[in-house]
Amino acid sequence: MCLLLAAGRLQATVYGTSQLQQMASAMQLDARLGAMPDGMHYRQLAFQGHDLTIVKRNGRVEHIGFALFTPFQRTLTGHQPILDFLERYTLELSIPMKRQKDVPTQMVEDHVDIRQGSLQAVSSVLLNDTTCAFSMENRFGKQMLVKWSRGLQTVCELSFPLDFELLSGMAMQEREQRFLEDLLRTKPEVHGQLPATTDGMKRSIATGHYLLQGEHYYTEQLNANKYYRQDSLGHLQLLYDKRYPLESLSNLMTTASLGEGINVKLTLNRYGLKKEEHSVQLLQLNNYMLAQGCKIFFGLMNFDGQQATCELIYKNEELGYHHVMKACIDTDVITRQQSSITATLTIFQPTSRVMYLFDEQKK
């Protein structure tokens, strides 16, 4: 990691992952990356004659990869984590680094399968021809198939698993550590847009509030529903009223619009059966999850009229992982200015394990 002289003191270049730091060092780009301002830097640096894309956020290098996608293609395509992976992975395999395994063996172990074309096609063709059409197909949330084509001709086609360790370039221990660092750095801010009309909502005859039905996960009881009421001016507000505790708790736990002053006493289940206790604000937790692209699903496990035991699923479909949290919540949190929730969180579970984990945590 390089050190830059800034404002009269030495300042280290900060990287989003250890892998990015190793890649930058191997390409001898530390100093130049450290001097770059925040933002996306497209084709401003090159490695072995091939242009790169660099992304910096909050002073941290978050992405280094071959410039396979133009800024316009990134905006049009979306799915930034997948595009980042493709750029980073193809660059990483081209860097002469110390490796425990050769490139073909590494690709076999990563289950990255080149179905047509080659890695050489990526650097020799795609980097010089941004007119190739790009397509991607998510196969049942477990595998991604991507293809570059020119007319009816396929230039390159490959598949890879939706495995967060592969896509992020981080092992479990590093993922956990960075999860905590980023969570604790997140600002506990209130934000979120309210719908302007009741279009698409169902109105409860008994209570008068409105239901905006969201996705459900495995069962209809585990869902992303939102509940609204109209104020005296007819504007929609999130329902947050102790007379309707379950609807209010669902809104509280799945948005970043409620819960100022609510603290979460969080037990984190870590790799190797370790447990750690942390204190975070609920708004901090929800802001972090939403910023990571997670959909939040709320399910009720038990309710005695005063205390609710709830299950939260934080689903990142694009990267193939979930966080799962079991929370005990007293309904008094709805009316108190300062209160707390007790919760246990298991992070970065592969999609294939979530159903098992959901059953396991009910015990």
XYZ file of C-alpha atoms in Angstrom:
363
model
C 0.000 0.000 0.000
C 1.501 3.314 -1.019
C 1.873 6.386 1.153
C 1.131 9.834 -0.265
C 2.218 13.126 1.243
C -1.047 15.069 1.657
C -1.693 18.129 3.797
C 1.715 17.724 5.411
C 1.274 14.121 6.481
C 1.597 10.634 5.071
C -1.686 9.213 3.806
C -2.176 5.588 2.794
C -4.124 4.520 -0.276
C -7.161 2.656 0.992
C -8.653 -0.298 -0.867
C -12.052 -1.945 -0.671
C -10.523 -5.437 -0.554
C -7.133 -7.046 -0.004
C -7.337 -8.452 -3.528
C -7.594 -4.965 -5.052
C -4.590 -3.878 -3.028
C -2.552 -6.849 -4.290
C -3.590 -6.155 -7.882
C -2.644 -2.472 -7.629
C 0.728 -3.353 -6.145
C 1.450 -5.946 -8.850
C 0.603 -3.386 -11.563
C 2.656 -0.694 -9.757
C -0.317 1.671 -9.747
C -0.509 2.421 -6.008
C 0.640 6.023 -6.193
C -1.504 6.931 -9.199
C -4.610 5.342 -7.673
C -4.008 7.151 -4.402
C -3.825 10.502 -6.199
C -7.114 10.026 -8.035
C -10.220 11.839 -6.763
C -13.496 10.074 -6.027
C -15.541 8.964 -9.017
C -15.395 6.599 -11.981
C -12.216 6.880 -14.043
C -12.751 5.286 -17.443
C -9.701 4.636 -19.612
C -7.501 7.105 -17.716
C -5.018 4.385 -16.709
C -3.819 1.332 -18.591
C -2.047 -1.953 -17.877
C 0.071 -3.631 -20.570
C -1.540 -1.408 -23.185
C -5.105 -2.246 -22.119
C -7.352 0.470 -20.672
C -8.741 0.211 -17.148
C -11.808 1.354 -15.251
C -11.177 2.600 -11.701
C -13.862 3.464 -9.124
C -13.160 5.405 -5.919
C -15.747 6.190 -3.263
C -15.110 8.123 -0.061
C -11.376 7.998 -0.702
C -11.349 4.210 -1.085
C -10.481 2.279 -4.263
C -13.566 0.086 -4.761
C -12.931 -1.304 -8.228
C -10.083 -1.973 -10.658
C -10.724 -3.826 -13.891
C -10.373 -3.952 -17.647
C -12.540 -1.276 -19.289
C -14.988 -3.777 -20.804
C -18.015 -1.504 -20.374
C -18.411 2.172 -21.210
C -20.068 4.456 -18.639
C -23.139 4.504 -20.917
C -23.244 0.688 -21.042
C -22.991 0.573 -17.255
C -25.924 2.955 -16.897
C -27.967 1.120 -19.520
C -27.218 -2.388 -18.247
C -27.300 -1.796 -14.501
C -26.135 -4.765 -12.415
C -22.921 -2.954 -11.419
C -21.573 -5.751 -9.164
C -21.710 -8.236 -12.049
C -20.002 -5.821 -14.451
C -17.359 -5.061 -11.817
C -16.700 -8.773 -11.352
C -16.227 -9.383 -15.073
C -13.814 -6.472 -15.400
C -11.868 -7.305 -12.240
C -11.675 -11.064 -12.793
C -10.416 -10.845 -16.373
C -7.811 -8.278 -15.321
C -6.733 -10.293 -12.284
C -6.069 -13.383 -14.401
C -3.922 -11.279 -16.745
C -1.661 -9.845 -14.019
C 1.636 -11.690 -13.401
C 1.089 -12.266 -9.694
C 2.318 -14.938 -7.313
C -0.380 -17.597 -7.454
C -0.923 -20.841 -5.589
C -2.609 -22.243 -8.727
C -2.221 -21.587 -12.437
C -4.981 -19.682 -14.249
C -6.793 -22.696 -15.810
C -6.876 -24.498 -12.442
C -8.124 -21.363 -10.691
C -10.929 -20.964 -13.215
C -11.979 -24.595 -12.784
C -12.102 -24.179 -8.994
C -14.046 -20.912 -9.363
C -16.485 -22.705 -11.720
C -15.933 -19.987 -14.323
C -16.612 -21.691 -17.638
C -15.729 -20.063 -20.973
C -18.296 -21.586 -23.311
C -17.177 -19.744 -26.403
C -14.196 -17.532 -27.138
C -11.319 -17.071 -24.694
C -9.781 -14.701 -22.166
C -7.608 -13.445 -24.996
C -10.797 -12.453 -26.847
C -11.713 -10.273 -23.906
C -8.498 -8.255 -23.994
C -7.873 -8.319 -27.762
C -11.430 -7.807 -29.036
C -13.812 -6.479 -26.409
C -11.486 -3.794 -25.080
C -11.107 -2.384 -28.574
C -14.723 -2.762 -29.695
C -17.346 -1.334 -27.356
C -20.049 -1.866 -29.995
C -20.441 -5.554 -29.143
C -23.883 -6.294 -27.726
C -23.809 -7.579 -24.155
C -26.464 -9.782 -22.553
C -26.810 -11.600 -19.261
C -29.105 -14.281 -17.913
C -29.682 -15.079 -14.246
C -30.288 -18.808 -13.967
C -32.502 -19.501 -10.948
C -30.451 -17.215 -8.702
C -27.532 -19.642 -8.738
C -25.630 -19.012 -11.950
C -25.062 -16.143 -14.377
C -24.604 -16.589 -18.126
C -23.109 -13.604 -19.999
C -22.459 -13.131 -23.693
C -20.875 -10.576 -26.024
C -21.970 -10.745 -29.651
C -21.538 -8.880 -32.902
C -24.674 -9.391 -34.940
C -25.340 -13.150 -35.011
C -21.734 -13.974 -34.108
C -20.871 -14.748 -30.482
C -17.529 -13.199 -29.571
C -17.346 -14.543 -26.024
C -19.716 -16.428 -23.724
C -19.062 -17.516 -20.169
C -20.907 -18.660 -17.062
C -20.078 -18.337 -13.375
C -21.828 -19.028 -10.059
C -23.615 -16.343 -8.088
C -21.208 -16.826 -5.221
C -20.441 -13.770 -3.140
C -16.897 -14.856 -2.288
C -16.077 -15.110 -5.991
C -17.957 -11.976 -7.054
C -16.567 -9.766 -4.280
C -13.042 -11.183 -4.269
C -13.156 -11.595 -0.481
C -12.905 -14.632 1.791
C -15.430 -15.005 4.613
C -13.221 -13.550 7.356
C -12.507 -10.424 5.323
C -16.171 -10.064 4.313
C -17.222 -10.182 7.959
C -14.632 -7.630 9.022
C -15.515 -5.223 6.229
C -19.228 -5.736 6.891
C -18.726 -4.501 10.456
C -16.488 -1.611 9.437
C -18.913 -0.412 6.769
C -21.976 -0.905 8.977
C -20.497 1.096 11.849
C -19.431 3.817 9.406
C -22.960 4.167 7.968
C -24.837 7.300 9.023
C -28.146 6.724 10.850
C -30.142 9.034 8.606
C -33.880 9.148 7.968
C -34.748 8.979 4.288
C -37.191 7.389 1.894
C -39.867 8.551 -0.484
C -43.566 8.315 0.260
C -46.040 7.423 -2.491
C -48.120 10.331 -3.770
C -51.312 8.339 -4.360
C -53.021 5.174 -3.175
C -52.935 3.660 -6.661
C -52.201 -0.059 -6.432
C -52.916 -0.177 -2.690
C -55.585 -2.099 -0.803
C -57.600 -0.287 1.877
C -58.573 -2.032 5.095
C -62.268 -1.480 5.804
C -61.755 -2.202 9.516
C -58.862 0.183 10.189
C -58.836 2.551 7.230
C -55.132 2.150 6.509
C -53.633 1.131 3.179
C -51.543 -1.882 2.192
C -48.946 -1.717 -0.567
C -48.291 -5.376 -1.227
C -44.655 -6.232 -1.794
C -42.820 -9.391 -2.757
C -42.977 -12.400 -0.469
C -40.234 -14.916 0.191
C -40.967 -18.645 0.541
C -44.292 -17.862 2.263
C -46.729 -14.939 2.121
C -46.025 -14.351 5.821
C -42.441 -13.374 5.022
C -42.919 -10.300 2.876
C -41.926 -6.755 1.965
C -45.367 -5.212 2.496
C -45.697 -1.536 3.442
C -48.592 0.002 5.385
C -49.764 3.601 5.071
C -52.282 6.006 6.579
C -53.530 9.365 5.358
C -52.879 12.430 7.509
C -55.306 15.326 7.984
C -54.227 16.823 4.653
C -54.721 13.557 2.799
C -50.978 12.878 2.434
C -49.756 9.311 2.829
C -47.553 8.496 5.814
C -46.050 5.194 6.948
C -48.333 3.612 9.530
C -46.614 3.783 12.919
C -49.196 3.427 15.654
C -49.244 1.117 18.686
C -52.888 0.295 17.937
C -51.537 -1.562 14.880
C -48.337 -3.088 16.271
C -47.522 -5.718 13.659
C -48.017 -3.414 10.684
C -45.980 -0.737 12.470
C -43.147 -3.129 13.304
C -43.045 -4.303 9.687
C -42.645 -0.681 8.521
C -40.059 -0.015 11.218
C -37.847 -2.964 10.348
C -37.978 -2.722 6.540
C -37.481 1.006 5.897
C -35.031 3.770 6.782
C -37.852 6.223 7.519
C -38.669 5.327 11.130
C -36.911 4.400 14.333
C -34.848 7.419 15.388
C -33.413 6.669 18.822
C -33.915 2.899 18.573
C -30.778 0.897 19.337
C -30.094 -2.705 18.317
C -28.210 -4.952 20.732
C -26.770 -7.144 18.024
C -25.197 -10.573 18.410
C -23.286 -11.384 15.244
C -22.782 -15.040 14.341
C -19.319 -15.184 12.805
C -17.330 -17.730 10.855
C -16.048 -20.599 13.005
C -19.055 -20.532 15.384
C -17.831 -17.310 16.994
C -20.256 -14.743 18.394
C -19.656 -11.027 18.848
C -21.868 -8.414 20.455
C -22.234 -4.951 18.977
C -24.474 -1.952 19.460
C -25.813 -0.210 16.372
C -28.686 2.101 15.638
C -31.612 0.592 13.743
C -31.474 3.361 11.146
C -27.794 2.608 10.691
C -28.530 -1.075 10.073
C -31.403 -0.444 7.648
C -29.516 2.242 5.736
C -26.559 -0.085 5.324
C -28.681 -3.009 4.104
C -30.599 -0.896 1.595
C -27.397 0.743 0.327
C -25.963 -2.723 -0.355
C -28.912 -3.509 -2.624
C -30.713 -5.801 -0.203
C -34.474 -6.260 -0.229
C -35.800 -6.555 3.320
C -38.442 -9.160 4.150
C -40.284 -9.198 7.497
C -41.910 -12.259 9.059
C -43.612 -12.784 12.407
C -42.585 -15.878 14.369
C -44.441 -15.214 17.639
C -46.485 -12.418 19.240
C -47.954 -12.379 22.761
C -49.651 -9.012 22.445
C -46.663 -7.094 23.823
C -43.491 -8.668 22.485
C -42.900 -9.867 18.930
C -40.290 -12.340 17.748
C -39.537 -11.579 14.128
C -37.457 -12.941 11.270
C -35.755 -10.547 8.847
C -34.284 -11.647 5.534
C -31.949 -9.201 3.782
C -31.833 -10.579 0.248
C -29.201 -9.589 -2.291
C -30.420 -11.438 -5.345
C -27.756 -10.100 -7.670
C -24.820 -11.337 -5.605
C -26.483 -14.542 -4.419
C -26.424 -14.011 -0.654
C -28.731 -13.233 2.255
C -28.347 -11.929 5.772
C -30.777 -13.453 8.273
C -31.760 -11.784 11.550
C -33.963 -12.919 14.424
C -35.205 -9.972 16.488
C -37.139 -9.647 19.752
C -39.105 -6.382 19.797
C -41.302 -4.916 22.515
C -44.147 -2.931 20.987
C -43.301 -0.070 23.355
C -40.568 0.890 20.839
C -43.358 2.515 18.827
C -44.080 5.109 21.513
C -40.774 5.493 23.369
C -38.211 8.119 22.370
C -35.279 5.895 23.367
C -35.556 2.097 23.275
C -33.719 -1.020 22.150
C -34.176 -4.225 20.188
C -32.353 -7.499 20.807
C -31.284 -9.351 17.668
C -29.061 -12.122 16.331
C -27.638 -11.727 12.829
C -26.078 -14.316 10.514
C -24.464 -12.731 7.466
C -23.540 -13.736 3.910
C -25.507 -16.951 3.681
C -25.627 -18.453 0.157
C -29.085 -18.512 -1.362
C -29.147 -22.307 -1.240
C -28.787 -22.299 2.572
C -31.445 -19.766 3.475
C -34.422 -22.114 3.739
C -32.424 -24.435 5.996
C -31.225 -21.526 8.127
C -34.761 -20.131 8.409
C -35.956 -23.437 9.843
C -32.854 -23.740 12.025
C -33.336 -20.363 13.717
C -36.895 -21.211 14.760
C -35.524 -23.808 17.180
